[in-house]
PDB file of C-alpha atoms in Angstrom:
ATOM      1  CA  MET A   1       6.275  28.120   9.774  1.00 39.00           C
ATOM      2  CA  SER A   2       3.271  28.268   7.462  1.00 41.00           C
ATOM      3  CA  PHE A   3       1.926  31.454   5.945  1.00 38.00           C
ATOM      4  CA  GLU A   4      -1.386  32.061   4.217  1.00 42.00           C
ATOM      5  CA  ASN A   5      -2.302  35.389   2.696  1.00 39.00           C
ATOM      6  CA  PRO A   6      -5.018  36.717   5.033  1.00 37.00           C
ATOM      7  CA  LEU A   7      -6.570  38.895   2.327  1.00 36.00           C
ATOM      8  CA  LYS A   8      -9.526  37.402   0.482  1.00 43.00           C
ATOM      9  CA  THR A   9      -7.785  37.476  -2.875  1.00 53.00           C
ATOM     10  CA  ASP A  10      -8.274  34.969  -5.655  1.00 80.00           C
ATOM     11  CA  VAL A  11      -4.816  33.468  -5.032  1.00 84.00           C
ATOM     12  CA  ILE A  12      -3.805  31.795  -1.768  1.00 87.00           C
ATOM     13  CA  GLU A  13      -0.122  31.508  -0.844  1.00 86.00           C
ATOM     14  CA  LYS A  14       1.346  29.086   1.675  1.00 87.00           C
ATOM     15  CA  SER A  15       4.939  28.291   2.531  1.00 83.00           C
ATOM     16  CA  ASN A  16       6.993  26.338   5.049  1.00 86.00           C
ATOM     17  CA  ALA A  17      10.451  24.768   5.232  1.00 81.00           C
ATOM     18  CA  ASP A  18       9.526  22.024   2.765  1.00 82.00           C
ATOM     19  CA  ARG A  19       7.486  23.768   0.097  1.00 83.00           C
ATOM     20  CA  GLN A  20       6.005  26.926  -1.366  1.00 84.00           C
ATOM     21  CA  ILE A  21       2.612  26.796  -3.018  1.00 88.00           C
ATOM     22  CA  ALA A  22       0.265  29.366  -4.513  1.00 89.00           C
ATOM     23  CA  TYR A  23      -3.099  28.439  -5.977  1.00 90.00           C
ATOM     24  CA  LYS A  24      -6.406  29.893  -7.041  1.00 90.00           C
ATOM     25  CA  ARG A  25      -9.440  29.181  -4.896  1.00 88.00           C
ATOM     26  CA  GLU A  26     -10.912  27.360  -7.878  1.00 88.00           C
ATOM     27  CA  MET A  27      -8.041  24.856  -7.780  1.00 90.00           C
ATOM     28  CA  GLY A  28      -8.424  24.531  -4.007  1.00 86.00           C
ATOM     29  CA  SER A  29     -12.050  23.538  -4.532  1.00 87.00           C
ATOM     30  CA  LEU A  30     -11.046  20.864  -7.068  1.00 87.00           C
ATOM     31  CA  VAL A  31      -8.513  19.405  -4.614  1.00 84.00           C
ATOM     32  CA  LYS A  32     -11.221  19.218  -1.941  1.00 87.00           C
ATOM     33  CA  GLU A  33     -13.549  17.417  -4.350  1.00 87.00           C
ATOM     34  CA  ARG A  34     -10.806  15.036  -5.506  1.00 85.00           C
ATOM     35  CA  PRO A  35      -8.424  14.335  -2.591  1.00 85.00           C
ATOM     36  CA  ARG A  36      -4.885  13.199  -3.584  1.00 90.00           C
ATOM     37  CA  ILE A  37      -5.284  14.669  -7.074  1.00 90.00           C
ATOM     38  CA  LEU A  38      -1.945  16.484  -6.869  1.00 88.00           C
ATOM     39  CA  LYS A  39      -0.044  13.504  -5.511  1.00 90.00           C
ATOM     40  CA  ASP A  40      -1.577  11.121  -8.072  1.00 94.00           C
ATOM     41  CA  ALA A  41      -0.970  13.499 -11.002  1.00 94.00           C
ATOM     42  CA  LEU A  42       2.659  14.157  -9.991  1.00 91.00           C
ATOM     43  CA  LYS A  43       3.242  10.408  -9.730  1.00 94.00           C
ATOM     44  CA  LEU A  44       2.013   9.868 -13.294  1.00 96.00           C
ATOM     45  CA  ILE A  45       4.067  12.829 -14.540  1.00 95.00           C
ATOM     46  CA  SER A  46       7.252  11.388 -12.995  1.00 93.00           C
ATOM     47  CA  GLU A  47       6.543   8.068 -14.755  1.00 97.00           C
ATOM     48  CA  VAL A  48       5.572   9.359 -18.193  1.00 97.00           C
ATOM     49  CA  GLU A  49       8.538  11.754 -18.478  1.00 93.00           C
ATOM     50  CA  LYS A  50      10.817   8.683 -18.471  1.00 95.00           C
ATOM     51  CA  LEU A  51       9.195   7.750 -21.791  1.00 96.00           C
ATOM     52  CA  ASP A  52       9.349   9.414 -25.203  1.00 96.00           C
ATOM     53  CA  VAL A  53       7.634  12.713 -25.946  1.00 95.00           C
ATOM     54  CA  GLY A  54       4.099  11.903 -27.119  1.00 95.00           C
ATOM     55  CA  SER A  55       3.651   9.121 -24.559  1.00 97.00           C
ATOM     56  CA  GLU A  56       0.525   8.857 -22.420  1.00 97.00           C
ATOM     57  CA  LEU A  57      -0.254   7.203 -19.110  1.00 97.00           C
ATOM     58  CA  GLU A  58      -3.674   6.798 -17.519  1.00 97.00           C
ATOM     59  CA  GLU A  59      -4.702   5.686 -14.062  1.00 95.00           C
ATOM     60  CA  ASN A  60      -8.229   5.841 -12.658  1.00 93.00           C
ATOM     61  CA  ASP A  61      -9.621   9.289 -13.554  1.00 93.00           C
ATOM     62  CA  ILE A  62      -6.271  10.915 -14.499  1.00 96.00           C
ATOM     63  CA  LYS A  63      -4.605  10.882 -17.921  1.00 97.00           C
ATOM     64  CA  VAL A  64      -1.202  12.485 -18.541  1.00 98.00           C
ATOM     65  CA  THR A  65       0.289  13.226 -21.971  1.00 97.00           C
ATOM     66  CA  TYR A  66       3.956  14.206 -22.285  1.00 96.00           C
ATOM     67  CA  PHE A  67       3.802  16.578 -25.246  1.00 91.00           C
ATOM     68  CA  GLN A  68       6.893  18.804 -25.162  1.00 87.00           C
ATOM     69  CA  GLU A  69      10.518  18.716 -23.991  1.00 88.00           C
ATOM     70  CA  ARG A  70      12.369  22.010 -23.733  1.00 81.00           C
ATOM     71  CA  ASN A  71      15.792  23.050 -22.438  1.00 78.00           C
ATOM     72  CA  TRP A  72      14.595  23.841 -18.927  1.00 79.00           C
ATOM     73  CA  SER A  73      11.196  22.173 -18.707  1.00 84.00           C
ATOM     74  CA  HIS A  74       8.984  19.247 -19.593  1.00 90.00           C
ATOM     75  CA  ASN A  75       5.381  20.048 -20.504  1.00 91.00           C
ATOM     76  CA  PHE A  76       2.315  17.881 -20.013  1.00 95.00           C
ATOM     77  CA  LYS A  77      -1.412  17.803 -20.606  1.00 95.00           C
ATOM     78  CA  VAL A  78      -3.220  16.459 -17.547  1.00 97.00           C
ATOM     79  CA  GLU A  79      -6.866  15.437 -17.861  1.00 96.00           C
ATOM     80  CA  VAL A  80      -8.992  14.848 -14.770  1.00 93.00           C
ATOM     81  CA  ASN A  81     -12.512  13.766 -15.669  1.00 88.00           C
ATOM     82  CA  SER A  82     -13.876  16.652 -17.769  1.00 88.00           C
ATOM     83  CA  GLU A  83     -11.109  19.124 -16.828  1.00 92.00           C
ATOM     84  CA  SER A  84      -7.828  19.579 -18.748  1.00 95.00           C
ATOM     85  CA  PHE A  85      -4.682  21.345 -17.557  1.00 96.00           C
ATOM     86  CA  PHE A  86      -1.332  22.489 -18.917  1.00 93.00           C
ATOM     87  CA  VAL A  87       1.450  21.448 -16.511  1.00 93.00           C
ATOM     88  CA  ARG A  88       5.033  22.681 -16.831  1.00 90.00           C
ATOM     89  CA  LYS A  89       7.667  20.882 -14.784  1.00 90.00           C
ATOM     90  CA  GLU A  90      10.751  23.051 -14.397  1.00 82.00           C
ATOM     91  CA  LEU A  91      14.091  21.317 -14.041  1.00 70.00           C
ATOM     92  CA  GLY A  92      15.444  22.549 -10.712  1.00 65.00           C
ATOM     93  CA  ARG A  93      15.121  26.306 -11.272  1.00 62.00           C
ATOM     94  CA  GLY A  94      12.944  27.151  -8.253  1.00 58.00           C
ATOM     95  CA  THR A  95      10.382  29.130 -10.281  1.00 66.00           C
ATOM     96  CA  GLY A  96       7.089  27.275  -9.823  1.00 74.00           C
ATOM     97  CA  PHE A  97       5.860  29.341  -6.888  1.00 77.00           C
ATOM     98  CA  LYS A  98       7.242  32.586  -8.350  1.00 78.00           C
ATOM     99  CA  ALA A  99       5.399  31.959 -11.620  1.00 82.00           C
ATOM    100  CA  MET A 100       2.048  32.576  -9.953  1.00 85.00           C
ATOM    101  CA  GLN A 101       3.282  35.905  -8.601  1.00 82.00           C
ATOM    102  CA  GLY A 102       4.595  36.822 -12.042  1.00 86.00           C
ATOM    103  CA  PHE A 103       1.277  36.051 -13.707  1.00 89.00           C
ATOM    104  CA  GLU A 104      -0.615  38.079 -11.100  1.00 88.00           C
ATOM    105  CA  GLU A 105       1.600  41.063 -11.896  1.00 89.00           C
ATOM    106  CA  ALA A 106       1.151  40.470 -15.636  1.00 92.00           C
ATOM    107  CA  GLN A 107      -2.618  40.401 -15.245  1.00 90.00           C
ATOM    108  CA  GLN A 108      -2.532  43.768 -13.487  1.00 91.00           C
ATOM    109  CA  ARG A 109      -0.465  45.279 -16.294  1.00 92.00           C
ATOM    110  CA  ILE A 110      -2.799  44.043 -19.012  1.00 92.00           C
ATOM    111  CA  LYS A 111      -5.874  45.240 -17.120  1.00 85.00           C
ATOM    112  CA  ASP A 112      -8.889  45.330 -19.419  1.00 82.00           C
ATOM    113  CA  ALA A 113      -7.133  44.905 -22.774  1.00 89.00           C
ATOM    114  CA  ASP A 114      -9.319  42.756 -25.007  1.00 91.00           C
ATOM    115  CA  ASP A 115      -6.571  41.615 -27.407  1.00 94.00           C
ATOM    116  CA  ILE A 116      -3.981  40.393 -24.864  1.00 95.00           C
ATOM    117  CA  ARG A 117      -4.549  38.104 -21.921  1.00 94.00           C
ATOM    118  CA  VAL A 118      -2.694  35.633 -19.733  1.00 94.00           C
ATOM    119  CA  ILE A 119      -3.490  31.957 -19.552  1.00 93.00           C
ATOM    120  CA  ASP A 120      -5.876  30.929 -16.765  1.00 94.00           C
ATOM    121  CA  TYR A 121      -3.120  30.144 -14.239  1.00 92.00           C
ATOM    122  CA  GLN A 122      -4.161  27.854 -11.374  1.00 93.00           C
ATOM    123  CA  LEU A 123      -1.224  26.676  -9.261  1.00 93.00           C
ATOM    124  CA  GLY A 124       2.502  27.127  -8.695  1.00 90.00           C
ATOM    125  CA  TYR A 125       4.499  24.746  -6.519  1.00 88.00           C
ATOM    126  CA  THR A 126       8.139  24.485  -5.447  1.00 84.00           C
ATOM    127  CA  ASP A 127       9.431  21.814  -3.076  1.00 80.00           C
ATOM    128  CA  LYS A 128      12.559  21.852  -0.895  1.00 79.00           C
ATOM    129  CA  ASN A 129      14.598  20.176  -3.663  1.00 77.00           C
ATOM    130  CA  GLY A 130      13.772  22.905  -6.162  1.00 75.00           C
ATOM    131  CA  ASN A 131      11.300  20.816  -8.158  1.00 80.00           C
ATOM    132  CA  ASP A 132       8.808  23.177  -9.765  1.00 88.00           C
ATOM    133  CA  TYR A 133       5.353  22.813 -11.224  1.00 91.00           C
ATOM    134  CA  PHE A 134       3.166  25.409 -12.875  1.00 91.00           C
ATOM    135  CA  VAL A 135      -0.466  24.542 -13.670  1.00 94.00           C
ATOM    136  CA  ALA A 136      -2.945  26.404 -15.884  1.00 94.00           C
ATOM    137  CA  LYS A 137      -6.201  25.612 -17.659  1.00 95.00           C
ATOM    138  CA  TRP A 138      -5.536  23.870 -20.976  1.00 95.00           C
ATOM    139  CA  GLU A 139      -6.092  25.888 -24.143  1.00 94.00           C
ATOM    140  CA  ASN A 140      -6.160  24.112 -27.492  1.00 93.00           C
ATOM    141  CA  LEU A 141      -4.526  26.914 -29.474  1.00 95.00           C
ATOM    142  CA  PRO A 142      -1.441  27.227 -31.718  1.00 95.00           C
ATOM    143  CA  THR A 143       1.548  29.209 -30.543  1.00 94.00           C
ATOM    144  CA  VAL A 144       2.016  32.598 -32.170  1.00 97.00           C
ATOM    145  CA  ALA A 145       5.187  31.212 -33.787  1.00 95.00           C
ATOM    146  CA  ASP A 146       3.266  28.328 -35.382  1.00 96.00           C
ATOM    147  CA  TYR A 147       0.414  30.596 -36.451  1.00 97.00           C
ATOM    148  CA  LEU A 148       2.828  32.984 -38.182  1.00 98.00           C
ATOM    149  CA  ARG A 149       4.284  30.071 -40.189  1.00 97.00           C
ATOM    150  CA  GLN A 150       0.978  29.826 -42.027  1.00 97.00           C
ATOM    151  CA  ASP A 151       0.151  31.558 -45.296  1.00 97.00           C
ATOM    152  CA  LEU A 152      -1.220  34.835 -43.903  1.00 97.00           C
ATOM    153  CA  SER A 153      -1.968  38.154 -45.534  1.00 97.00           C
ATOM    154  CA  ASP A 154       0.438  41.055 -45.006  1.00 97.00           C
ATOM    155  CA  LYS A 155      -2.367  42.902 -43.233  1.00 97.00           C
ATOM    156  CA  GLU A 156      -2.847  40.108 -40.674  1.00 97.00           C
ATOM    157  CA  ARG A 157       0.897  39.804 -40.080  1.00 97.00           C
ATOM    158  CA  GLU A 158       1.094  43.540 -39.464  1.00 97.00           C
ATOM    159  CA  PHE A 159      -1.924  43.332 -37.138  1.00 96.00           C
ATOM    160  CA  ILE A 160      -0.268  40.599 -35.048  1.00 97.00           C
ATOM    161  CA  GLY A 161       3.086  42.393 -35.170  1.00 97.00           C
ATOM    162  CA  GLU A 162       1.560  45.487 -33.581  1.00 96.00           C
ATOM    163  CA  LYS A 163       0.245  43.376 -30.702  1.00 96.00           C
ATOM    164  CA  LEU A 164       3.650  41.761 -30.234  1.00 97.00           C
ATOM    165  CA  GLY A 165       5.350  45.164 -30.119  1.00 96.00           C
ATOM    166  CA  ARG A 166       3.047  46.248 -27.313  1.00 95.00           C
ATOM    167  CA  ILE A 167       3.691  43.002 -25.429  1.00 96.00           C
ATOM    168  CA  TYR A 168       7.490  43.317 -25.701  1.00 96.00           C
ATOM    169  CA  ASP A 169       7.304  46.879 -24.365  1.00 95.00           C
ATOM    170  CA  LEU A 170       4.899  45.956 -21.584  1.00 94.00           C
ATOM    171  CA  PHE A 171       6.943  42.976 -20.383  1.00 94.00           C
ATOM    172  CA  ASN A 172      10.521  44.111 -20.995  1.00 93.00           C
ATOM    173  CA  ASP A 173      11.396  43.059 -17.430  1.00 91.00           C
ATOM    174  CA  TYR A 174      10.232  39.468 -18.004  1.00 91.00           C
ATOM    175  CA  GLU A 175      12.187  36.472 -19.291  1.00 85.00           C
ATOM    176  CA  ASP A 176      11.198  34.311 -22.282  1.00 82.00           C
ATOM    177  CA  VAL A 177       8.681  36.708 -23.810  1.00 92.00           C
ATOM    178  CA  THR A 178       8.802  35.024 -27.229  1.00 93.00           C
ATOM    179  CA  THR A 179       6.298  33.886 -29.851  1.00 95.00           C
ATOM    180  CA  GLU A 180       6.968  30.283 -28.756  1.00 91.00           C
ATOM    181  CA  ASN A 181       5.560  31.174 -25.324  1.00 90.00           C
ATOM    182  CA  MET A 182       2.314  32.749 -26.538  1.00 94.00           C
ATOM    183  CA  PHE A 183      -0.824  31.267 -28.045  1.00 95.00           C
ATOM    184  CA  TYR A 184      -2.881  32.978 -30.713  1.00 97.00           C
ATOM    185  CA  ASP A 185      -6.672  32.842 -30.692  1.00 97.00           C
ATOM    186  CA  SER A 186      -7.594  33.753 -34.265  1.00 96.00           C
ATOM    187  CA  ASP A 187     -11.328  33.829 -33.495  1.00 96.00           C
ATOM    188  CA  LYS A 188     -10.971  36.415 -30.727  1.00 95.00           C
ATOM    189  CA  LYS A 189      -7.864  38.070 -32.220  1.00 96.00           C
ATOM    190  CA  GLN A 190      -6.097  37.597 -28.892  1.00 96.00           C
ATOM    191  CA  VAL A 191      -2.527  36.829 -27.904  1.00 97.00           C
ATOM    192  CA  VAL A 192      -2.456  34.545 -24.845  1.00 96.00           C
ATOM    193  CA  LEU A 193       0.691  34.609 -22.691  1.00 94.00           C
ATOM    194  CA  PHE A 194       1.380  31.219 -21.120  1.00 89.00           C
ATOM    195  CA  ASP A 195       5.035  31.230 -20.072  1.00 83.00           C
ATOM    196  CA  LEU A 196       6.202  34.307 -18.161  1.00 81.00           C
ATOM    197  CA  GLU A 197       8.976  34.768 -15.640  1.00 78.00           C
ATOM    198  CA  GLN A 198      10.024  38.047 -14.067  1.00 78.00           C
ATOM    199  CA  LYS A 199      13.730  38.816 -14.267  1.00 75.00           C
ATOM    200  CA  GLU A 200      15.635  38.798 -11.004  1.00 69.00           C
ATOM    201  CA  GLN A 201      16.823  42.260 -10.013  1.00 59.00           C
ATOM    202  CA  ASP A 202      20.391  42.548  -8.808  1.00 51.00           C
ATOM    203  CA  ASN A 203      21.082  44.419  -5.575  1.00 40.00           C
ATOM    204  CA  GLU A 204      21.877  47.706  -7.351  1.00 43.00           C
ATOM    205  CA  ASP A 205      18.634  47.579  -9.360  1.00 48.00           C
ATOM    206  CA  LYS A 206      16.648  46.884  -6.214  1.00 43.00           C
ATOM    207  CA  TYR A 207      18.297  49.810  -4.442  1.00 39.00           C
ATOM    208  CA  LEU A 208      17.569  52.199  -7.308  1.00 39.00           C
ATOM    209  CA  SER A 209      13.947  51.056  -7.596  1.00 44.00           C
ATOM    210  CA  GLU A 210      13.387  51.774  -3.913  1.00 49.00           C
ATOM    211  CA  GLU A 211      14.710  55.343  -4.070  1.00 47.00           C
TER     212      GLU A 211
END
């Protein structure tokens, strides 16, 4: 059975026995303009992740760079003509589809804050084997952790620390809210959240939240 959100929201959700996918209309338009883009990109990702971190593979109009290996994911930069994307491949955790829902919720919490934002998330995909992919627009920014390793003034460190305190309070029900999972845009003085996952509630928590 396939389901598509009937509301004209920015994110479309579809699911059946073999897969769950959520994507922005913008990404849907790109797929229409470039048929097979997902299949071709995933093929290159599966090939380049067999190589060392830092390796690149290119085929026709797609270039994939394997730039980071983490405990539960492999991260890639995917370039398609003039567009660049951050792609996170989760290792069998079943979170690709859920990531889009988590980012939608995060966006609603942030609202109109001008110093915190989420990455421009585009697509979340989970197949029947639990393979997960999360896609967002690429941002060429340092992580907050890397930025804080620089020689900064006490005033700037305090300024960033205040933002981080607000973020930790705002997303205390999310996993992996760390400085390694945030970018820092020093020009706009913004923290950019790029790796968020809502914690699973146990049955007792769910019951209490519904009362």
